[in-house]
mmCIF file of C-alpha atoms in Angstrom:
data_model
loop_
_atom_site.group_PDB
_atom_site.id
_atom_site.type_symbol
_atom_site.label_atom_id
_atom_site.label_comp_id
_atom_site.label_asym_id
_atom_site.label_seq_id
_atom_site.Cartn_x
_atom_site.Cartn_y
_atom_site.Cartn_z
ATOM 1 C CA UNK N 1 -7.231 -9.471 12.981
ATOM 2 C CA UNK N 2 -8.993 -12.718 13.853
ATOM 3 C CA UNK N 3 -10.267 -14.393 10.711
ATOM 4 C CA UNK N 4 -12.369 -17.499 10.385
ATOM 5 C CA UNK N 5 -11.577 -19.849 7.528
ATOM 6 C CA UNK N 6 -14.558 -20.527 5.308
ATOM 7 C CA UNK N 7 -15.139 -22.287 1.987
ATOM 8 C CA UNK N 8 -16.939 -20.488 -0.836
ATOM 9 C CA UNK N 9 -18.718 -22.978 -3.056
ATOM 10 C CA UNK N 10 -18.836 -21.863 -6.686
ATOM 11 C CA UNK N 11 -19.563 -23.536 -9.998
ATOM 12 C CA UNK N 12 -15.818 -23.400 -10.773
ATOM 13 C CA UNK N 13 -14.183 -24.448 -7.507
ATOM 14 C CA UNK N 14 -14.636 -24.505 -3.741
ATOM 15 C CA UNK N 15 -12.417 -21.640 -2.599
ATOM 16 C CA UNK N 16 -10.938 -21.593 0.912
ATOM 17 C CA UNK N 17 -11.011 -18.050 2.248
ATOM 18 C CA UNK N 18 -10.441 -15.970 5.363
ATOM 19 C CA UNK N 19 -13.444 -13.956 6.550
ATOM 20 C CA UNK N 20 -14.354 -11.498 9.269
ATOM 21 C CA UNK N 21 -17.114 -9.052 10.118
ATOM 22 C CA UNK N 22 -20.700 -8.507 9.086
ATOM 23 C CA UNK N 23 -22.280 -6.227 6.532
ATOM 24 C CA UNK N 24 -21.789 -5.548 2.832
ATOM 25 C CA UNK N 25 -19.094 -7.812 1.426
ATOM 26 C CA UNK N 26 -15.634 -6.676 0.341
ATOM 27 C CA UNK N 27 -13.695 -9.396 -1.496
ATOM 28 C CA UNK N 28 -9.899 -9.028 -1.278
ATOM 29 C CA UNK N 29 -7.607 -10.899 -3.674
ATOM 30 C CA UNK N 30 -3.918 -11.320 -2.840
ATOM 31 C CA UNK N 31 -0.845 -11.642 -5.046
ATOM 32 C CA UNK N 32 2.681 -13.075 -4.885
ATOM 33 C CA UNK N 33 4.569 -13.757 -2.686
ATOM 34 C CA UNK N 34 1.702 -13.266 -0.322
ATOM 35 C CA UNK N 35 -1.055 -14.735 1.813
ATOM 36 C CA UNK N 36 -4.644 -13.516 2.270
ATOM 37 C CA UNK N 37 -3.995 -12.847 5.965
ATOM 38 C CA UNK N 38 -1.837 -9.844 5.061
ATOM 39 C CA UNK N 39 -5.116 -8.046 4.415
ATOM 40 C CA UNK N 40 -5.634 -8.293 8.201
ATOM 41 C CA UNK N 41 -4.801 -4.683 9.196
ATOM 42 C CA UNK N 42 -6.931 -3.338 6.343
ATOM 43 C CA UNK N 43 -9.711 -5.804 7.142
ATOM 44 C CA UNK N 44 -9.727 -4.669 10.773
ATOM 45 C CA UNK N 45 -10.513 -1.147 9.636
ATOM 46 C CA UNK N 46 -13.104 -2.227 7.087
ATOM 47 C CA UNK N 47 -14.849 -4.436 9.631
ATOM 48 C CA UNK N 48 -14.927 -1.517 12.088
ATOM 49 C CA UNK N 49 -16.684 0.472 9.363
ATOM 50 C CA UNK N 50 -19.419 -2.175 9.095
ATOM 51 C CA UNK N 51 -18.113 -4.395 6.313
ATOM 52 C CA UNK N 52 -17.645 -8.130 5.931
ATOM 53 C CA UNK N 53 -14.218 -8.893 4.500
ATOM 54 C CA UNK N 54 -13.642 -12.097 2.542
ATOM 55 C CA UNK N 55 -10.070 -12.852 1.414
ATOM 56 C CA UNK N 56 -9.900 -16.019 -0.688
ATOM 57 C CA UNK N 57 -6.767 -18.000 -1.424
ATOM 58 C CA UNK N 58 -5.884 -17.853 -5.102
ATOM 59 C CA UNK N 59 -6.601 -21.084 -6.939
ATOM 60 C CA UNK N 60 -3.712 -23.472 -6.265
ATOM 61 C CA UNK N 61 -2.520 -21.520 -3.213
ATOM 62 C CA UNK N 62 -4.151 -23.680 -0.546
ATOM 63 C CA UNK N 63 -3.680 -27.412 0.073
ATOM 64 C CA UNK N 64 -7.355 -27.985 -0.746
ATOM 65 C CA UNK N 65 -6.857 -26.617 -4.283
ATOM 66 C CA UNK N 66 -3.242 -27.639 -4.858
ATOM 67 C CA UNK N 67 -4.169 -29.943 -7.749
ATOM 68 C CA UNK N 68 -6.738 -27.616 -9.307
ATOM 69 C CA UNK N 69 -4.614 -25.312 -11.472
ATOM 70 C CA UNK N 70 -4.573 -26.805 -14.985
ATOM 71 C CA UNK N 71 -4.464 -23.251 -16.371
ATOM 72 C CA UNK N 72 -2.725 -20.265 -14.816
ATOM 73 C CA UNK N 73 -3.660 -17.366 -17.075
ATOM 74 C CA UNK N 74 -5.125 -14.087 -15.900
ATOM 75 C CA UNK N 75 -8.541 -14.909 -17.351
ATOM 76 C CA UNK N 76 -8.704 -18.134 -15.336
ATOM 77 C CA UNK N 77 -8.071 -16.174 -12.155
ATOM 78 C CA UNK N 78 -10.508 -13.431 -13.155
ATOM 79 C CA UNK N 79 -13.210 -16.002 -13.878
ATOM 80 C CA UNK N 80 -12.571 -17.374 -10.386
ATOM 81 C CA UNK N 81 -13.108 -13.899 -8.928
ATOM 82 C CA UNK N 82 -16.328 -13.529 -10.918
ATOM 83 C CA UNK N 83 -17.570 -16.891 -9.633
ATOM 84 C CA UNK N 84 -16.771 -15.975 -6.026
ATOM 85 C CA UNK N 85 -18.588 -12.647 -6.377
ATOM 86 C CA UNK N 86 -21.596 -14.405 -7.891
ATOM 87 C CA UNK N 87 -21.659 -16.985 -5.095
ATOM 88 C CA UNK N 88 -21.477 -14.323 -2.384
ATOM 89 C CA UNK N 89 -23.985 -11.964 -3.986
ATOM 90 C CA UNK N 90 -26.051 -13.607 -6.736
ATOM 91 C CA UNK N 91 -28.268 -10.593 -7.359
ATOM 92 C CA UNK N 92 -25.839 -7.671 -7.111
ATOM 93 C CA UNK N 93 -22.188 -6.788 -7.456
ATOM 94 C CA UNK N 94 -19.736 -6.798 -4.580
ATOM 95 C CA UNK N 95 -16.948 -4.394 -3.681
ATOM 96 C CA UNK N 96 -13.535 -5.759 -4.664
ATOM 97 C CA UNK N 97 -9.935 -5.042 -3.766
ATOM 98 C CA UNK N 98 -7.083 -6.628 -5.686
ATOM 99 C CA UNK N 99 -3.402 -6.419 -4.766
ATOM 100 C CA UNK N 100 -0.568 -7.407 -7.135
ATOM 101 C CA UNK N 101 -1.852 -10.463 -9.071
ATOM 102 C CA UNK N 102 -5.208 -9.699 -7.479
ATOM 103 C CA UNK N 103 -5.166 -6.257 -9.126
ATOM 104 C CA UNK N 104 -5.146 -7.881 -12.550
ATOM 105 C CA UNK N 105 -7.965 -10.171 -11.499
ATOM 106 C CA UNK N 106 -10.185 -7.336 -10.315
ATOM 107 C CA UNK N 107 -9.438 -5.226 -13.382
ATOM 108 C CA UNK N 108 -10.375 -8.089 -15.701
ATOM 109 C CA UNK N 109 -13.600 -8.832 -13.790
ATOM 110 C CA UNK N 110 -14.541 -5.167 -14.125
ATOM 111 C CA UNK N 111 -13.841 -5.358 -17.873
ATOM 112 C CA UNK N 112 -15.576 -8.663 -18.668
ATOM 113 C CA UNK N 113 -18.210 -9.026 -15.945
ATOM 114 C CA UNK N 114 -18.917 -5.474 -14.691
ATOM 115 C CA UNK N 115 -22.272 -6.548 -13.287
ATOM 116 C CA UNK N 116 -20.353 -8.475 -10.587
ATOM 117 C CA UNK N 117 -18.589 -5.328 -9.353
ATOM 118 C CA UNK N 118 -20.115 -2.555 -7.307
ATOM 119 C CA UNK N 119 -16.910 -0.589 -6.656
ATOM 120 C CA UNK N 120 -13.351 -1.780 -7.298
ATOM 121 C CA UNK N 121 -9.865 -0.909 -6.059
ATOM 122 C CA UNK N 122 -6.598 -2.179 -7.528
ATOM 123 C CA UNK N 123 -3.298 -1.831 -5.700
ATOM 124 C CA UNK N 124 0.385 -1.886 -6.673
ATOM 125 C CA UNK N 125 0.013 -2.847 -10.360
ATOM 126 C CA UNK N 126 -0.855 -0.306 -13.076
ATOM 127 C CA UNK N 127 -3.760 -0.940 -15.437
ATOM 128 C CA UNK N 128 -3.079 -2.561 -18.830
ATOM 129 C CA UNK N 129 -2.888 0.752 -20.699
ATOM 130 C CA UNK N 130 0.230 1.913 -18.830
ATOM 131 C CA UNK N 131 1.882 -1.400 -17.950
ATOM 132 C CA UNK N 132 3.591 -1.783 -21.370
ATOM 133 C CA UNK N 133 5.639 1.364 -20.719
ATOM 134 C CA UNK N 134 7.008 -0.259 -17.585
ATOM 135 C CA UNK N 135 7.931 -3.402 -19.483
ATOM 136 C CA UNK N 136 9.938 -1.360 -22.003
ATOM 137 C CA UNK N 137 11.962 0.446 -19.341
ATOM 138 C CA UNK N 138 15.398 -1.134 -18.669
ATOM 139 C CA UNK N 139 15.361 -0.253 -14.975
ATOM 140 C CA UNK N 140 11.954 -1.860 -14.618
ATOM 141 C CA UNK N 141 13.123 -4.909 -16.546
ATOM 142 C CA UNK N 142 15.799 -5.285 -13.882
ATOM 143 C CA UNK N 143 13.223 -4.971 -11.097
ATOM 144 C CA UNK N 144 11.284 -7.732 -12.860
ATOM 145 C CA UNK N 145 14.257 -10.121 -12.722
ATOM 146 C CA UNK N 146 12.162 -12.584 -10.724
ATOM 147 C CA UNK N 147 9.558 -12.699 -13.492
ATOM 148 C CA UNK N 148 12.220 -13.734 -16.023
ATOM 149 C CA UNK N 149 13.795 -16.189 -13.559
ATOM 150 C CA UNK N 150 10.427 -17.854 -13.044
ATOM 151 C CA UNK N 151 10.250 -18.742 -16.740
ATOM 152 C CA UNK N 152 13.240 -21.099 -16.456
ATOM 153 C CA UNK N 153 12.075 -24.644 -15.624
ATOM 154 C CA UNK N 154 13.851 -26.435 -12.793
ATOM 155 C CA UNK N 155 16.102 -23.448 -12.001
ATOM 156 C CA UNK N 156 13.253 -21.382 -10.575
ATOM 157 C CA UNK N 157 11.979 -24.343 -8.577
ATOM 158 C CA UNK N 158 15.461 -25.082 -7.246
ATOM 159 C CA UNK N 159 16.031 -21.481 -6.159
ATOM 160 C CA UNK N 160 12.703 -21.160 -4.370
ATOM 161 C CA UNK N 161 12.621 -24.634 -2.869
ATOM 162 C CA UNK N 162 16.148 -24.297 -1.429
ATOM 163 C CA UNK N 163 14.941 -21.650 1.015
ATOM 164 C CA UNK N 164 12.727 -18.589 1.143
ATOM 165 C CA UNK N 165 15.604 -16.140 0.713
ATOM 166 C CA UNK N 166 14.249 -14.786 -2.566
ATOM 167 C CA UNK N 167 10.812 -14.286 -1.004
ATOM 168 C CA UNK N 168 12.389 -12.277 1.810
ATOM 169 C CA UNK N 169 14.414 -10.244 -0.682
ATOM 170 C CA UNK N 170 11.294 -9.333 -2.646
ATOM 171 C CA UNK N 171 9.463 -8.240 0.492
ATOM 172 C CA UNK N 172 12.461 -6.246 1.742
ATOM 173 C CA UNK N 173 12.990 -4.418 -1.549
ATOM 174 C CA UNK N 174 9.351 -3.956 -2.504
ATOM 175 C CA UNK N 175 8.339 -2.425 0.842
ATOM 176 C CA UNK N 176 11.572 -0.968 2.279
ATOM 177 C CA UNK N 177 11.617 -0.801 6.057
ATOM 178 C CA UNK N 178 8.514 -2.936 6.540
ATOM 179 C CA UNK N 179 8.692 -5.613 9.227
ATOM 180 C CA UNK N 180 6.143 -8.226 8.115
ATOM 181 C CA UNK N 181 6.152 -9.842 11.567
ATOM 182 C CA UNK N 182 3.968 -12.924 11.706
ATOM 183 C CA UNK N 183 3.050 -12.507 8.038
ATOM 184 C CA UNK N 184 6.562 -13.554 7.038
ATOM 185 C CA UNK N 185 5.991 -16.960 8.676
ATOM 186 C CA UNK N 186 2.646 -17.352 6.896
ATOM 187 C CA UNK N 187 4.160 -16.549 3.518
ATOM 188 C CA UNK N 188 7.098 -18.876 4.160
ATOM 189 C CA UNK N 189 4.741 -21.689 5.126
ATOM 190 C CA UNK N 190 2.573 -21.215 2.036
ATOM 191 C CA UNK N 191 5.473 -21.254 -0.423
ATOM 192 C CA UNK N 192 7.280 -23.885 1.596
ATOM 193 C CA UNK N 193 4.749 -26.341 0.183
ATOM 194 C CA UNK N 194 6.331 -27.448 -3.135
ATOM 195 C CA UNK N 195 2.934 -27.968 -4.786
ATOM 196 C CA UNK N 196 1.750 -24.448 -3.951
ATOM 197 C CA UNK N 197 5.073 -22.956 -4.964
ATOM 198 C CA UNK N 198 4.931 -24.668 -8.354
ATOM 199 C CA UNK N 199 1.407 -23.354 -8.837
ATOM 200 C CA UNK N 200 2.648 -19.803 -8.275
ATOM 201 C CA UNK N 201 5.320 -20.365 -10.921
ATOM 202 C CA UNK N 202 2.645 -21.733 -13.253
ATOM 203 C CA UNK N 203 0.749 -18.447 -12.986
ATOM 204 C CA UNK N 204 3.872 -16.482 -13.895
ATOM 205 C CA UNK N 205 4.659 -18.799 -16.801
ATOM 206 C CA UNK N 206 1.148 -18.369 -18.133
ATOM 207 C CA UNK N 207 2.058 -14.741 -18.884
ATOM 208 C CA UNK N 208 4.079 -16.076 -21.829
ATOM 209 C CA UNK N 209 2.985 -19.684 -22.386
ATOM 210 C CA UNK N 210 -0.374 -19.773 -24.128
ATOM 211 C CA UNK N 211 -0.519 -23.509 -23.501
ATOM 212 C CA UNK N 212 -1.393 -22.579 -19.915
ATOM 213 C CA UNK N 213 -4.408 -20.502 -21.040
ATOM 214 C CA UNK N 214 -7.897 -21.949 -20.682
ATOM 215 C CA UNK N 215 -9.331 -22.273 -24.223
ATOM 216 C CA UNK N 216 -12.847 -22.179 -22.802
ATOM 217 C CA UNK N 217 -12.262 -18.535 -21.830
ATOM 218 C CA UNK N 218 -10.504 -17.449 -25.022
ATOM 219 C CA UNK N 219 -13.565 -15.563 -26.296
ATOM 220 C CA UNK N 220 -13.142 -13.128 -23.391
ATOM 221 C CA UNK N 221 -9.459 -12.424 -24.071
ATOM 222 C CA UNK N 222 -9.734 -9.202 -26.065
ATOM 223 C CA UNK N 223 -12.326 -7.683 -23.781
ATOM 224 C CA UNK N 224 -10.411 -8.632 -20.629
ATOM 225 C CA UNK N 225 -7.411 -6.490 -21.633
ATOM 226 C CA UNK N 226 -9.512 -3.475 -22.616
ATOM 227 C CA UNK N 227 -10.369 -0.706 -20.143
ATOM 228 C CA UNK N 228 -13.186 -1.564 -17.785
ATOM 229 C CA UNK N 229 -16.478 0.193 -18.398
ATOM 230 C CA UNK N 230 -16.802 1.079 -14.721
ATOM 231 C CA UNK N 231 -14.584 3.458 -12.700
ATOM 232 C CA UNK N 232 -11.626 2.014 -10.786
ATOM 233 C CA UNK N 233 -9.569 3.397 -7.932
ATOM 234 C CA UNK N 234 -5.911 2.578 -8.619
ATOM 235 C CA UNK N 235 -3.506 2.898 -5.675
ATOM 236 C CA UNK N 236 0.278 3.049 -5.949
ATOM 237 C CA UNK N 237 2.892 3.137 -3.194
ATOM 238 C CA UNK N 238 5.245 6.119 -3.271
ATOM 239 C CA UNK N 239 8.112 3.871 -2.143
ATOM 240 C CA UNK N 240 7.189 0.737 -4.093
ATOM 241 C CA UNK N 241 10.386 -1.092 -5.036
ATOM 242 C CA UNK N 242 8.600 -3.402 -7.466
ATOM 243 C CA UNK N 243 6.695 -0.955 -9.686
ATOM 244 C CA UNK N 244 7.452 2.700 -8.823
ATOM 245 C CA UNK N 245 4.654 5.284 -8.957
ATOM 246 C CA UNK N 246 5.918 6.943 -12.151
ATOM 247 C CA UNK N 247 4.517 4.004 -14.090
ATOM 248 C CA UNK N 248 1.029 4.932 -12.909
ATOM 249 C CA UNK N 249 1.286 8.429 -14.404
ATOM 250 C CA UNK N 250 -1.432 9.044 -16.952
ATOM 251 C CA UNK N 251 -3.238 5.826 -16.130
ATOM 252 C CA UNK N 252 -6.553 7.675 -15.902
ATOM 253 C CA UNK N 253 -6.485 8.091 -19.690
ATOM 254 C CA UNK N 254 -6.917 4.348 -20.099
ATOM 255 C CA UNK N 255 -9.666 4.004 -17.514
ATOM 256 C CA UNK N 256 -13.393 4.697 -17.436
ATOM 257 C CA UNK N 257 -14.577 8.200 -16.685
ATOM 258 C CA UNK N 258 -14.661 8.787 -12.940
ATOM 259 C CA UNK N 259 -11.649 6.590 -12.211
ATOM 260 C CA UNK N 260 -8.857 7.838 -9.957
ATOM 261 C CA UNK N 261 -5.155 7.062 -9.557
ATOM 262 C CA UNK N 262 -3.656 7.943 -6.176
ATOM 263 C CA UNK N 263 -0.171 7.555 -4.726
ATOM 264 C CA UNK N 264 0.026 6.616 -1.035
ATOM 265 C CA UNK N 265 2.921 8.480 0.679
ATOM 266 C CA UNK N 266 5.204 6.326 2.789
ATOM 267 C CA UNK N 267 3.830 3.107 1.300
ATOM 268 C CA UNK N 268 5.686 0.385 -0.541
ATOM 269 C CA UNK N 269 4.297 -2.490 -2.559
ATOM 270 C CA UNK N 270 2.545 -4.051 0.446
ATOM 271 C CA UNK N 271 0.669 -0.861 1.199
ATOM 272 C CA UNK N 272 -2.043 -2.684 3.145
ATOM 273 C CA UNK N 273 0.642 -3.335 5.769
ATOM 274 C CA UNK N 274 2.709 -0.177 5.285
ATOM 275 C CA UNK N 275 -0.139 2.333 5.592
ATOM 276 C CA UNK N 276 -3.353 0.509 6.565
ATOM 277 C CA UNK N 277 -5.052 3.632 7.953
ATOM 278 C CA UNK N 278 -4.541 5.633 4.768
ATOM 279 C CA UNK N 279 -5.415 2.725 2.481
ATOM 280 C CA UNK N 280 -8.589 2.083 4.489
ATOM 281 C CA UNK N 281 -9.502 5.767 4.277
ATOM 282 C CA UNK N 282 -9.076 5.769 0.500
ATOM 283 C CA UNK N 283 -10.945 2.499 0.082
ATOM 284 C CA UNK N 284 -13.892 3.426 2.287
ATOM 285 C CA UNK N 285 -14.203 6.820 0.643
ATOM 286 C CA UNK N 286 -14.262 5.102 -2.755
ATOM 287 C CA UNK N 287 -16.823 2.553 -1.618
ATOM 288 C CA UNK N 288 -18.991 5.346 -0.248
ATOM 289 C CA UNK N 289 -18.883 4.118 3.352
#
């Protein structure tokens, strides 16, 4: 997929982004360890269906915003997604897709600012209502070893700055059998920048360190963790080695009426690369294209 790099000017930040196509906008938010270009195979199919795909870099994940991550909490990132949606479509909501960290962003936008969302899809991370069960499971705690490692100052930086071996391990175990091809080089280059790498760690540390939460957004905190008032499509990979599909079971009970949870056969965590045809089919059906 041939993207152009654009800058989305918002009242919060100027966000570098990859974009392609013409038509109604679909905003795609990436996660870790990832790069917006991995939406390429999915974007190719969405563009062919008459959509414009915009895949921004998370705050602090591009050299232009490397020094713009004073807070790394989920509400900060969700407020960024709301601002981008508002900049791209001031008078109506946009379709959104969020993968991994991006899934949390899209879910929180749908909960706090539903007017900015037309239709939303989250991928590879269960909604808040079912995620606690995963955190209590010992096998899942082991899969989340990287999350605990990232809380340790200096050690996490040393491990990740030494080489990208851990990044490769996460990709290999999260999407077994996937050859990322050129995407591996992109991801290595992104996290090979020490400033961007430390920003990614800051986001993970904000899960536990409230000193990294933006106090200006604190009044949204309770609402952001509640179920969204609009339906969501939640996609899980049948072979996901990060969060297996059993932790998505029953997720509909904590979502708005009309939501759907679907497991993609033959897909791992990076389902947009594992099964782009099937993911595109599910997404376009959900969007009503």
